[in-house]
């Protein structure tokens, strides 16, 4: 039996400007259920603007985008989406919420009014804490843990509704090398285990090459969008990014396959 493949995210000819500056231009692509897309591009290439526009947080000048077939601006079923915004740096000070409370708050968008948490929510909170590897610090105050631990608390919050679409904007930036592998490992299993669609904005070419099924390269416009295999086989890509980027992304250094970098 063939599995029905649904389009989860679609962008059609999106243009977004801030004043005179055009952050996105003629951006079109679609992402289907279960794809793990690494969004890459230089600083200022519009990656954050793109995910915010897809989520209906920025209004495009022209063009359109949709989530689960609904225009982004009208989408309201936020329990289906987990979003980890780009880190603004660590939360410090006496912010009076524990890790457990921050994570539990992720349940609220799925609630009808009145939006209360109940004792029965403990199981979902525990699972999310364990998935993000922070069960051991659940009762610490958010301001008293490291930036990497905080990022994982926000990841747990993004995961708690078992979202069909998970959007992560540079999560690696706040992670120390020890927690990085766990973090990416956790995310990488979701498409196969739960059919989750993942959009990961990252500068980390090695991680992108290792985990992503699809690549979306942005430089205000879409420079490349396609499967990792097409990316690795493309001589155009090599011309644009140089052989080094292709090498780092296409040679899975964990032994996942031969290096496809041609020697000519
Ligand atoms: P990236 O995430 O790839 O680094 P951004 O989407 O954050 O890129 O930014 C794209 C461009 O838009 C940059 O030149 C940035 O300076 C500009 N920009 C982003 N957000 C704003 C904003 N709120 N106001 C004005 N300019 C912005
Ligand atoms: Mg950004």
PDB file of C-alpha atoms and ligand atoms in Angstrom:
ATOM      1  CA  UNK A   1       0.000   0.000   0.000  1.00  0.00           C
ATOM      2  CA  UNK A   2       1.314   3.407  -0.889  1.00  0.00           C
ATOM      3  CA  UNK A   3       1.598   5.884   1.892  1.00  0.00           C
ATOM      4  CA  UNK A   4      -0.097   9.193   1.148  1.00  0.00           C
ATOM      5  CA  UNK A   5       2.523  11.897   1.059  1.00  0.00           C
ATOM      6  CA  UNK A   6       1.248  15.241   2.218  1.00  0.00           C
ATOM      7  CA  UNK A   7       2.769  18.636   1.723  1.00  0.00           C
ATOM      8  CA  UNK A   8       3.446  20.098   5.142  1.00  0.00           C
ATOM      9  CA  UNK A   9       5.042  23.399   4.148  1.00  0.00           C
ATOM     10  CA  UNK A  10       4.764  25.290   0.892  1.00  0.00           C
ATOM     11  CA  UNK A  11       6.242  28.638  -0.132  1.00  0.00           C
ATOM     12  CA  UNK A  12       5.220  30.259  -3.392  1.00  0.00           C
ATOM     13  CA  UNK A  13       7.171  33.182  -4.728  1.00  0.00           C
ATOM     14  CA  UNK A  14       7.697  34.684  -1.273  1.00  0.00           C
ATOM     15  CA  UNK A  15       9.221  38.136  -0.987  1.00  0.00           C
ATOM     16  CA  UNK A  16       9.881  39.789   2.373  1.00  0.00           C
ATOM     17  CA  UNK A  17      11.532  43.175   2.924  1.00  0.00           C
ATOM     18  CA  UNK A  18      12.548  45.187   5.942  1.00  0.00           C
ATOM     19  CA  UNK A  19      12.371  48.777   4.727  1.00  0.00           C
ATOM     20  CA  UNK A  20      14.451  48.971   1.582  1.00  0.00           C
ATOM     21  CA  UNK A  21      16.230  45.733   2.342  1.00  0.00           C
ATOM     22  CA  UNK A  22      14.931  42.599   0.685  1.00  0.00           C
ATOM     23  CA  UNK A  23      15.421  39.603   2.985  1.00  0.00           C
ATOM     24  CA  UNK A  24      13.658  37.054   0.769  1.00  0.00           C
ATOM     25  CA  UNK A  25      13.048  37.121  -2.962  1.00  0.00           C
ATOM     26  CA  UNK A  26      11.139  34.690  -5.198  1.00  0.00           C
ATOM     27  CA  UNK A  27      11.323  31.874  -2.670  1.00  0.00           C
ATOM     28  CA  UNK A  28       9.379  28.792  -3.726  1.00  0.00           C
ATOM     29  CA  UNK A  29       9.648  25.233  -2.445  1.00  0.00           C
ATOM     30  CA  UNK A  30       7.634  22.603  -0.697  1.00  0.00           C
ATOM     31  CA  UNK A  31       8.404  20.177   2.096  1.00  0.00           C
ATOM     32  CA  UNK A  32       6.568  16.910   2.508  1.00  0.00           C
ATOM     33  CA  UNK A  33       5.721  14.917   5.594  1.00  0.00           C
ATOM     34  CA  UNK A  34       8.677  13.116   7.153  1.00  0.00           C
ATOM     35  CA  UNK A  35      11.380  15.114   5.388  1.00  0.00           C
ATOM     36  CA  UNK A  36      14.283  16.455   7.434  1.00  0.00           C
ATOM     37  CA  UNK A  37      15.365  19.676   5.762  1.00  0.00           C
ATOM     38  CA  UNK A  38      18.544  21.512   6.698  1.00  0.00           C
ATOM     39  CA  UNK A  39      18.194  25.222   5.910  1.00  0.00           C
ATOM     40  CA  UNK A  40      21.603  26.749   5.337  1.00  0.00           C
ATOM     41  CA  UNK A  41      23.101  29.962   4.045  1.00  0.00           C
ATOM     42  CA  UNK A  42      25.368  32.818   5.101  1.00  0.00           C
ATOM     43  CA  UNK A  43      24.515  35.182   7.955  1.00  0.00           C
ATOM     44  CA  UNK A  44      21.753  37.529   6.863  1.00  0.00           C
ATOM     45  CA  UNK A  45      20.643  35.243   4.025  1.00  0.00           C
ATOM     46  CA  UNK A  46      17.054  35.204   5.291  1.00  0.00           C
ATOM     47  CA  UNK A  47      16.902  31.874   7.124  1.00  0.00           C
ATOM     48  CA  UNK A  48      15.191  33.217  10.245  1.00  0.00           C
ATOM     49  CA  UNK A  49      12.949  35.446   8.140  1.00  0.00           C
ATOM     50  CA  UNK A  50      11.926  32.402   6.118  1.00  0.00           C
ATOM     51  CA  UNK A  51      10.914  30.263   9.090  1.00  0.00           C
ATOM     52  CA  UNK A  52       9.110  33.195  10.721  1.00  0.00           C
ATOM     53  CA  UNK A  53       7.233  33.843   7.494  1.00  0.00           C
ATOM     54  CA  UNK A  54       6.306  30.181   7.105  1.00  0.00           C
ATOM     55  CA  UNK A  55       4.951  30.253  10.661  1.00  0.00           C
ATOM     56  CA  UNK A  56       2.909  33.392   9.957  1.00  0.00           C
ATOM     57  CA  UNK A  57       5.032  35.604  12.223  1.00  0.00           C
ATOM     58  CA  UNK A  58       6.147  37.864   9.368  1.00  0.00           C
ATOM     59  CA  UNK A  59       3.872  39.046   6.585  1.00  0.00           C
ATOM     60  CA  UNK A  60       5.334  38.711   3.084  1.00  0.00           C
ATOM     61  CA  UNK A  61       5.274  41.653   0.646  1.00  0.00           C
ATOM     62  CA  UNK A  62       4.113  39.235  -1.998  1.00  0.00           C
ATOM     63  CA  UNK A  63       3.760  35.537  -2.569  1.00  0.00           C
ATOM     64  CA  UNK A  64       2.221  33.103  -0.150  1.00  0.00           C
ATOM     65  CA  UNK A  65       2.995  30.235   2.164  1.00  0.00           C
ATOM     66  CA  UNK A  66       1.025  27.500   3.788  1.00  0.00           C
ATOM     67  CA  UNK A  67       1.232  25.095   6.708  1.00  0.00           C
ATOM     68  CA  UNK A  68      -0.609  21.790   6.374  1.00  0.00           C
ATOM     69  CA  UNK A  69      -2.424  23.265   3.385  1.00  0.00           C
ATOM     70  CA  UNK A  70      -3.667  26.355   5.232  1.00  0.00           C
ATOM     71  CA  UNK A  71      -2.347  29.863   4.563  1.00  0.00           C
ATOM     72  CA  UNK A  72       0.321  30.600   7.209  1.00  0.00           C
ATOM     73  CA  UNK A  73      -1.456  33.770   8.319  1.00  0.00           C
ATOM     74  CA  UNK A  74      -4.641  31.842   9.082  1.00  0.00           C
ATOM     75  CA  UNK A  75      -3.043  28.777  10.615  1.00  0.00           C
ATOM     76  CA  UNK A  76      -3.989  28.303  14.244  1.00  0.00           C
ATOM     77  CA  UNK A  77      -3.476  24.637  15.067  1.00  0.00           C
ATOM     78  CA  UNK A  78      -0.257  25.340  16.958  1.00  0.00           C
ATOM     79  CA  UNK A  79      -0.255  22.037  18.792  1.00  0.00           C
ATOM     80  CA  UNK A  80       0.854  20.475  15.488  1.00  0.00           C
ATOM     81  CA  UNK A  81       3.958  22.664  15.362  1.00  0.00           C
ATOM     82  CA  UNK A  82       6.976  22.831  17.643  1.00  0.00           C
ATOM     83  CA  UNK A  83       9.152  25.906  17.204  1.00  0.00           C
ATOM     84  CA  UNK A  84      12.492  26.632  18.763  1.00  0.00           C
ATOM     85  CA  UNK A  85      13.295  30.259  17.863  1.00  0.00           C
ATOM     86  CA  UNK A  86      16.859  31.343  17.275  1.00  0.00           C
ATOM     87  CA  UNK A  87      18.443  31.786  20.708  1.00  0.00           C
ATOM     88  CA  UNK A  88      18.634  35.312  21.974  1.00  0.00           C
ATOM     89  CA  UNK A  89      21.303  34.266  24.441  1.00  0.00           C
ATOM     90  CA  UNK A  90      20.834  32.678  27.809  1.00  0.00           C
ATOM     91  CA  UNK A  91      18.061  33.636  30.222  1.00  0.00           C
ATOM     92  CA  UNK A  92      19.666  34.866  33.402  1.00  0.00           C
ATOM     93  CA  UNK A  93      18.540  36.083  36.778  1.00  0.00           C
ATOM     94  CA  UNK A  94      15.597  35.233  38.954  1.00  0.00           C
ATOM     95  CA  UNK A  95      13.053  34.270  36.336  1.00  0.00           C
ATOM     96  CA  UNK A  96      10.712  32.400  38.670  1.00  0.00           C
ATOM     97  CA  UNK A  97       9.918  29.336  36.552  1.00  0.00           C
ATOM     98  CA  UNK A  98      11.410  25.883  36.775  1.00  0.00           C
ATOM     99  CA  UNK A  99      12.465  23.856  33.757  1.00  0.00           C
ATOM    100  CA  UNK A 100       9.429  21.609  34.323  1.00  0.00           C
ATOM    101  CA  UNK A 101       7.068  24.615  34.284  1.00  0.00           C
ATOM    102  CA  UNK A 102       8.608  26.077  31.124  1.00  0.00           C
ATOM    103  CA  UNK A 103       8.209  22.730  29.375  1.00  0.00           C
ATOM    104  CA  UNK A 104       4.628  22.233  30.628  1.00  0.00           C
ATOM    105  CA  UNK A 105       3.653  25.623  29.216  1.00  0.00           C
ATOM    106  CA  UNK A 106       4.176  24.085  25.785  1.00  0.00           C
ATOM    107  CA  UNK A 107       0.946  22.158  26.332  1.00  0.00           C
ATOM    108  CA  UNK A 108      -1.182  25.290  26.505  1.00  0.00           C
ATOM    109  CA  UNK A 109      -1.614  25.981  22.762  1.00  0.00           C
ATOM    110  CA  UNK A 110      -3.348  22.608  22.428  1.00  0.00           C
ATOM    111  CA  UNK A 111      -5.917  23.539  25.090  1.00  0.00           C
ATOM    112  CA  UNK A 112      -9.356  24.905  24.556  1.00  0.00           C
ATOM    113  CA  UNK A 113     -10.433  27.586  26.983  1.00  0.00           C
ATOM    114  CA  UNK A 114     -10.039  27.533  29.890  1.00  0.00           C
ATOM    115  CA  UNK A 115      -6.366  26.800  29.392  1.00  0.00           C
ATOM    116  CA  UNK A 116      -5.247  25.062  32.552  1.00  0.00           C
ATOM    117  CA  UNK A 117      -2.649  22.437  33.128  1.00  0.00           C
ATOM    118  CA  UNK A 118      -3.765  19.424  35.118  1.00  0.00           C
ATOM    119  CA  UNK A 119      -2.197  16.646  37.138  1.00  0.00           C
ATOM    120  CA  UNK A 120      -2.649  14.323  34.161  1.00  0.00           C
ATOM    121  CA  UNK A 121      -0.084  16.324  32.198  1.00  0.00           C
ATOM    122  CA  UNK A 122       2.800  14.894  34.215  1.00  0.00           C
ATOM    123  CA  UNK A 123       3.399  12.025  31.810  1.00  0.00           C
ATOM    124  CA  UNK A 124       3.750  14.216  28.737  1.00  0.00           C
ATOM    125  CA  UNK A 125       6.061  16.569  30.600  1.00  0.00           C
ATOM    126  CA  UNK A 126       8.239  13.706  31.812  1.00  0.00           C
ATOM    127  CA  UNK A 127       8.520  12.236  28.304  1.00  0.00           C
ATOM    128  CA  UNK A 128       9.530  15.594  26.814  1.00  0.00           C
ATOM    129  CA  UNK A 129      12.098  16.170  29.567  1.00  0.00           C
ATOM    130  CA  UNK A 130      13.566  12.731  28.999  1.00  0.00           C
ATOM    131  CA  UNK A 131      13.652  13.145  25.215  1.00  0.00           C
ATOM    132  CA  UNK A 132      15.610  16.367  25.605  1.00  0.00           C
ATOM    133  CA  UNK A 133      17.834  14.748  28.238  1.00  0.00           C
ATOM    134  CA  UNK A 134      17.015  17.171  31.044  1.00  0.00           C
ATOM    135  CA  UNK A 135      14.876  15.097  33.409  1.00  0.00           C
ATOM    136  CA  UNK A 136      17.607  15.454  36.003  1.00  0.00           C
ATOM    137  CA  UNK A 137      17.305  19.246  36.160  1.00  0.00           C
ATOM    138  CA  UNK A 138      13.513  19.532  35.902  1.00  0.00           C
ATOM    139  CA  UNK A 139      13.155  21.370  39.206  1.00  0.00           C
ATOM    140  CA  UNK A 140      15.937  23.885  38.717  1.00  0.00           C
ATOM    141  CA  UNK A 141      15.049  27.486  37.940  1.00  0.00           C
ATOM    142  CA  UNK A 142      15.508  28.328  34.252  1.00  0.00           C
ATOM    143  CA  UNK A 143      17.853  31.210  35.113  1.00  0.00           C
ATOM    144  CA  UNK A 144      20.174  28.956  37.078  1.00  0.00           C
ATOM    145  CA  UNK A 145      21.156  26.452  34.428  1.00  0.00           C
ATOM    146  CA  UNK A 146      23.581  26.737  31.499  1.00  0.00           C
ATOM    147  CA  UNK A 147      22.663  28.187  28.096  1.00  0.00           C
ATOM    148  CA  UNK A 148      22.831  24.718  26.538  1.00  0.00           C
ATOM    149  CA  UNK A 149      20.526  23.296  29.206  1.00  0.00           C
ATOM    150  CA  UNK A 150      18.115  26.183  28.687  1.00  0.00           C
ATOM    151  CA  UNK A 151      18.086  25.506  24.962  1.00  0.00           C
ATOM    152  CA  UNK A 152      17.206  21.902  25.703  1.00  0.00           C
ATOM    153  CA  UNK A 153      14.375  23.056  27.984  1.00  0.00           C
ATOM    154  CA  UNK A 154      12.981  25.079  25.066  1.00  0.00           C
ATOM    155  CA  UNK A 155      13.488  22.065  22.826  1.00  0.00           C
ATOM    156  CA  UNK A 156      11.492  19.910  25.280  1.00  0.00           C
ATOM    157  CA  UNK A 157       8.763  22.549  25.186  1.00  0.00           C
ATOM    158  CA  UNK A 158       8.799  22.442  21.371  1.00  0.00           C
ATOM    159  CA  UNK A 159       8.522  18.635  21.475  1.00  0.00           C
ATOM    160  CA  UNK A 160       5.853  18.231  24.134  1.00  0.00           C
ATOM    161  CA  UNK A 161       2.811  18.074  21.865  1.00  0.00           C
ATOM    162  CA  UNK A 162       4.508  15.490  19.659  1.00  0.00           C
ATOM    163  CA  UNK A 163       4.409  18.020  16.841  1.00  0.00           C
ATOM    164  CA  UNK A 164       4.015  16.908  13.254  1.00  0.00           C
ATOM    165  CA  UNK A 165       6.287  19.784  12.234  1.00  0.00           C
ATOM    166  CA  UNK A 166       9.353  20.745  14.239  1.00  0.00           C
ATOM    167  CA  UNK A 167      11.140  23.982  13.319  1.00  0.00           C
ATOM    168  CA  UNK A 168      14.514  24.584  14.955  1.00  0.00           C
ATOM    169  CA  UNK A 169      16.409  27.807  14.281  1.00  0.00           C
ATOM    170  CA  UNK A 170      20.089  27.262  15.030  1.00  0.00           C
ATOM    171  CA  UNK A 171      19.650  25.103  18.109  1.00  0.00           C
ATOM    172  CA  UNK A 172      23.285  24.048  18.042  1.00  0.00           C
ATOM    173  CA  UNK A 173      24.560  27.522  18.832  1.00  0.00           C
ATOM    174  CA  UNK A 174      23.849  27.150  22.539  1.00  0.00           C
ATOM    175  CA  UNK A 175      24.957  23.566  22.898  1.00  0.00           C
ATOM    176  CA  UNK A 176      28.267  22.462  24.271  1.00  0.00           C
ATOM    177  CA  UNK A 177      30.052  19.698  22.370  1.00  0.00           C
ATOM    178  CA  UNK A 178      28.953  17.026  24.827  1.00  0.00           C
ATOM    179  CA  UNK A 179      25.231  17.703  24.547  1.00  0.00           C
ATOM    180  CA  UNK A 180      25.335  18.373  20.792  1.00  0.00           C
ATOM    181  CA  UNK A 181      25.450  14.776  19.674  1.00  0.00           C
ATOM    182  CA  UNK A 182      22.582  13.779  21.963  1.00  0.00           C
ATOM    183  CA  UNK A 183      20.555  16.723  20.813  1.00  0.00           C
ATOM    184  CA  UNK A 184      20.975  16.052  17.100  1.00  0.00           C
ATOM    185  CA  UNK A 185      20.602  12.318  17.670  1.00  0.00           C
ATOM    186  CA  UNK A 186      17.238  12.927  19.347  1.00  0.00           C
ATOM    187  CA  UNK A 187      16.005  15.123  16.515  1.00  0.00           C
ATOM    188  CA  UNK A 188      17.312  12.827  13.797  1.00  0.00           C
ATOM    189  CA  UNK A 189      15.267   9.872  15.040  1.00  0.00           C
ATOM    190  CA  UNK A 190      11.935  11.721  14.924  1.00  0.00           C
ATOM    191  CA  UNK A 191      11.152  11.438  11.187  1.00  0.00           C
ATOM    192  CA  UNK A 192      11.561   7.656  11.197  1.00  0.00           C
ATOM    193  CA  UNK A 193      10.026   7.053  14.624  1.00  0.00           C
ATOM    194  CA  UNK A 194       7.105   9.477  14.515  1.00  0.00           C
ATOM    195  CA  UNK A 195       6.870  10.723  10.935  1.00  0.00           C
ATOM    196  CA  UNK A 196       7.854  14.179  12.142  1.00  0.00           C
ATOM    197  CA  UNK A 197       8.761  16.776   9.531  1.00  0.00           C
ATOM    198  CA  UNK A 198      11.882  18.642  10.656  1.00  0.00           C
ATOM    199  CA  UNK A 199      13.185  22.017   9.490  1.00  0.00           C
ATOM    200  CA  UNK A 200      16.603  22.650  10.979  1.00  0.00           C
ATOM    201  CA  UNK A 201      18.317  25.993  10.393  1.00  0.00           C
ATOM    202  CA  UNK A 202      21.996  25.418  10.941  1.00  0.00           C
ATOM    203  CA  UNK A 203      25.490  26.545  10.036  1.00  0.00           C
ATOM    204  CA  UNK A 204      26.769  23.161  10.911  1.00  0.00           C
ATOM    205  CA  UNK A 205      27.548  21.551   7.578  1.00  0.00           C
ATOM    206  CA  UNK A 206      28.749  18.282   9.065  1.00  0.00           C
ATOM    207  CA  UNK A 207      25.576  17.859  11.138  1.00  0.00           C
ATOM    208  CA  UNK A 208      23.356  18.829   8.216  1.00  0.00           C
ATOM    209  CA  UNK A 209      25.017  16.305   5.960  1.00  0.00           C
ATOM    210  CA  UNK A 210      24.762  13.638   8.567  1.00  0.00           C
ATOM    211  CA  UNK A 211      21.099  13.957   9.470  1.00  0.00           C
ATOM    212  CA  UNK A 212      19.187  15.823   6.766  1.00  0.00           C
ATOM    213  CA  UNK A 213      17.303  14.114   3.944  1.00  0.00           C
ATOM    214  CA  UNK A 214      16.935  17.450   2.130  1.00  0.00           C
ATOM    215  CA  UNK A 215      18.959  20.651   1.818  1.00  0.00           C
ATOM    216  CA  UNK A 216      17.626  24.152   1.311  1.00  0.00           C
ATOM    217  CA  UNK A 217      20.349  26.696   0.589  1.00  0.00           C
ATOM    218  CA  UNK A 218      19.266  30.272   0.877  1.00  0.00           C
ATOM    219  CA  UNK A 219      20.865  33.514  -0.157  1.00  0.00           C
ATOM    220  CA  UNK A 220      17.728  35.670  -0.161  1.00  0.00           C
ATOM    221  CA  UNK A 221      16.765  33.388  -3.042  1.00  0.00           C
ATOM    222  CA  UNK A 222      16.754  29.627  -3.084  1.00  0.00           C
ATOM    223  CA  UNK A 223      20.218  28.585  -4.261  1.00  0.00           C
ATOM    224  CA  UNK A 224      19.532  24.880  -3.928  1.00  0.00           C
ATOM    225  CA  UNK A 225      16.630  22.775  -2.735  1.00  0.00           C
ATOM    226  CA  UNK A 226      16.581  19.053  -3.108  1.00  0.00           C
ATOM    227  CA  UNK A 227      17.595  15.789  -1.598  1.00  0.00           C
ATOM    228  CA  UNK A 228      20.941  15.276   0.023  1.00  0.00           C
ATOM    229  CA  UNK A 229      21.751  12.777  -2.737  1.00  0.00           C
ATOM    230  CA  UNK A 230      21.044  15.340  -5.474  1.00  0.00           C
ATOM    231  CA  UNK A 231      23.081  17.888  -3.576  1.00  0.00           C
ATOM    232  CA  UNK A 232      25.991  15.510  -3.388  1.00  0.00           C
ATOM    233  CA  UNK A 233      25.785  14.488  -7.037  1.00  0.00           C
ATOM    234  CA  UNK A 234      25.430  18.025  -8.356  1.00  0.00           C
ATOM    235  CA  UNK A 235      28.373  19.605 -10.114  1.00  0.00           C
ATOM    236  CA  UNK A 236      26.497  22.921 -10.066  1.00  0.00           C
ATOM    237  CA  UNK A 237      26.541  22.764  -6.296  1.00  0.00           C
ATOM    238  CA  UNK A 238      30.235  22.090  -6.346  1.00  0.00           C
ATOM    239  CA  UNK A 239      30.685  25.139  -8.557  1.00  0.00           C
ATOM    240  CA  UNK A 240      28.662  27.310  -6.211  1.00  0.00           C
ATOM    241  CA  UNK A 241      29.854  26.171  -2.830  1.00  0.00           C
ATOM    242  CA  UNK A 242      33.212  24.700  -3.728  1.00  0.00           C
ATOM    243  CA  UNK A 243      34.242  21.107  -3.226  1.00  0.00           C
ATOM    244  CA  UNK A 244      34.961  21.581   0.459  1.00  0.00           C
ATOM    245  CA  UNK A 245      31.350  22.243   1.539  1.00  0.00           C
ATOM    246  CA  UNK A 246      30.171  19.363  -0.561  1.00  0.00           C
ATOM    247  CA  UNK A 247      32.828  17.141   0.927  1.00  0.00           C
ATOM    248  CA  UNK A 248      31.901  18.019   4.514  1.00  0.00           C
ATOM    249  CA  UNK A 249      28.206  17.472   3.878  1.00  0.00           C
ATOM    250  CA  UNK A 250      28.354  14.462   1.651  1.00  0.00           C
ATOM    251  CA  UNK A 251      31.012  12.371   3.267  1.00  0.00           C
ATOM    252  CA  UNK A 252      29.315  10.933   6.303  1.00  0.00           C
ATOM    253  CA  UNK A 253      32.243  10.675   8.641  1.00  0.00           C
ATOM    254  CA  UNK A 254      30.408   8.202  10.833  1.00  0.00           C
ATOM    255  CA  UNK A 255      31.012   5.587   8.159  1.00  0.00           C
ATOM    256  CA  UNK A 256      27.596   6.086   6.566  1.00  0.00           C
ATOM    257  CA  UNK A 257      28.930   5.827   3.006  1.00  0.00           C
ATOM    258  CA  UNK A 258      31.810   6.522   0.693  1.00  0.00           C
ATOM    259  CA  UNK A 259      32.969  10.032  -0.020  1.00  0.00           C
ATOM    260  CA  UNK A 260      31.335  11.007  -3.313  1.00  0.00           C
ATOM    261  CA  UNK A 261      33.740  13.880  -3.895  1.00  0.00           C
ATOM    262  CA  UNK A 262      35.178  13.361  -7.325  1.00  0.00           C
ATOM    263  CA  UNK A 263      38.951  13.515  -7.663  1.00  0.00           C
ATOM    264  CA  UNK A 264      38.962  15.195 -11.086  1.00  0.00           C
TER     265      UNK A 264
HETATM  266  P1  LIG B   1      19.673  34.785   8.849  1.00  0.00           P
HETATM  267  O1  LIG B   1      18.744  34.107   9.817  1.00  0.00           O
HETATM  268  O2  LIG B   1      19.948  33.980   7.615  1.00  0.00           O
HETATM  269  O3  LIG B   1      20.940  35.241   9.494  1.00  0.00           O
HETATM  270  P2  LIG B   1      17.696  36.908   8.862  1.00  0.00           P
HETATM  271  O4  LIG B   1      16.448  36.351   8.320  1.00  0.00           O
HETATM  272  O5  LIG B   1      17.784  37.072  10.341  1.00  0.00           O
HETATM  273  O6  LIG B   1      18.938  36.083   8.286  1.00  0.00           O
HETATM  274  O7  LIG B   1      17.935  38.323   8.224  1.00  0.00           O
HETATM  275  C1  LIG B   1      17.866  38.550   6.826  1.00  0.00           C
HETATM  276  C2  LIG B   1      18.116  40.029   6.547  1.00  0.00           C
HETATM  277  O8  LIG B   1      17.030  40.792   7.039  1.00  0.00           O
HETATM  278  C3  LIG B   1      19.359  40.569   7.242  1.00  0.00           C
HETATM  279  O9  LIG B   1      19.997  41.479   6.392  1.00  0.00           O
HETATM  280  C4  LIG B   1      18.820  41.247   8.467  1.00  0.00           C
HETATM  281  O10 LIG B   1      19.634  42.326   8.843  1.00  0.00           O
HETATM  282  C5  LIG B   1      17.455  41.713   8.016  1.00  0.00           C
HETATM  283  N1  LIG B   1      16.482  41.672   9.133  1.00  0.00           N
HETATM  284  C6  LIG B   1      16.079  40.557   9.780  1.00  0.00           C
HETATM  285  N2  LIG B   1      15.151  40.842  10.715  1.00  0.00           N
HETATM  286  C7  LIG B   1      14.992  42.205  10.660  1.00  0.00           C
HETATM  287  C8  LIG B   1      14.155  43.126  11.368  1.00  0.00           C
HETATM  288  N3  LIG B   1      13.315  42.722  12.335  1.00  0.00           N
HETATM  289  N4  LIG B   1      14.263  44.423  11.031  1.00  0.00           N
HETATM  290  C9  LIG B   1      15.086  44.843  10.051  1.00  0.00           C
HETATM  291  N5  LIG B   1      15.885  44.024   9.341  1.00  0.00           N
HETATM  292  C10 LIG B   1      15.835  42.723   9.633  1.00  0.00           C
HETATM  293 MG1  LIG B   2      18.928  33.554  11.786  1.00  0.00          MG
END
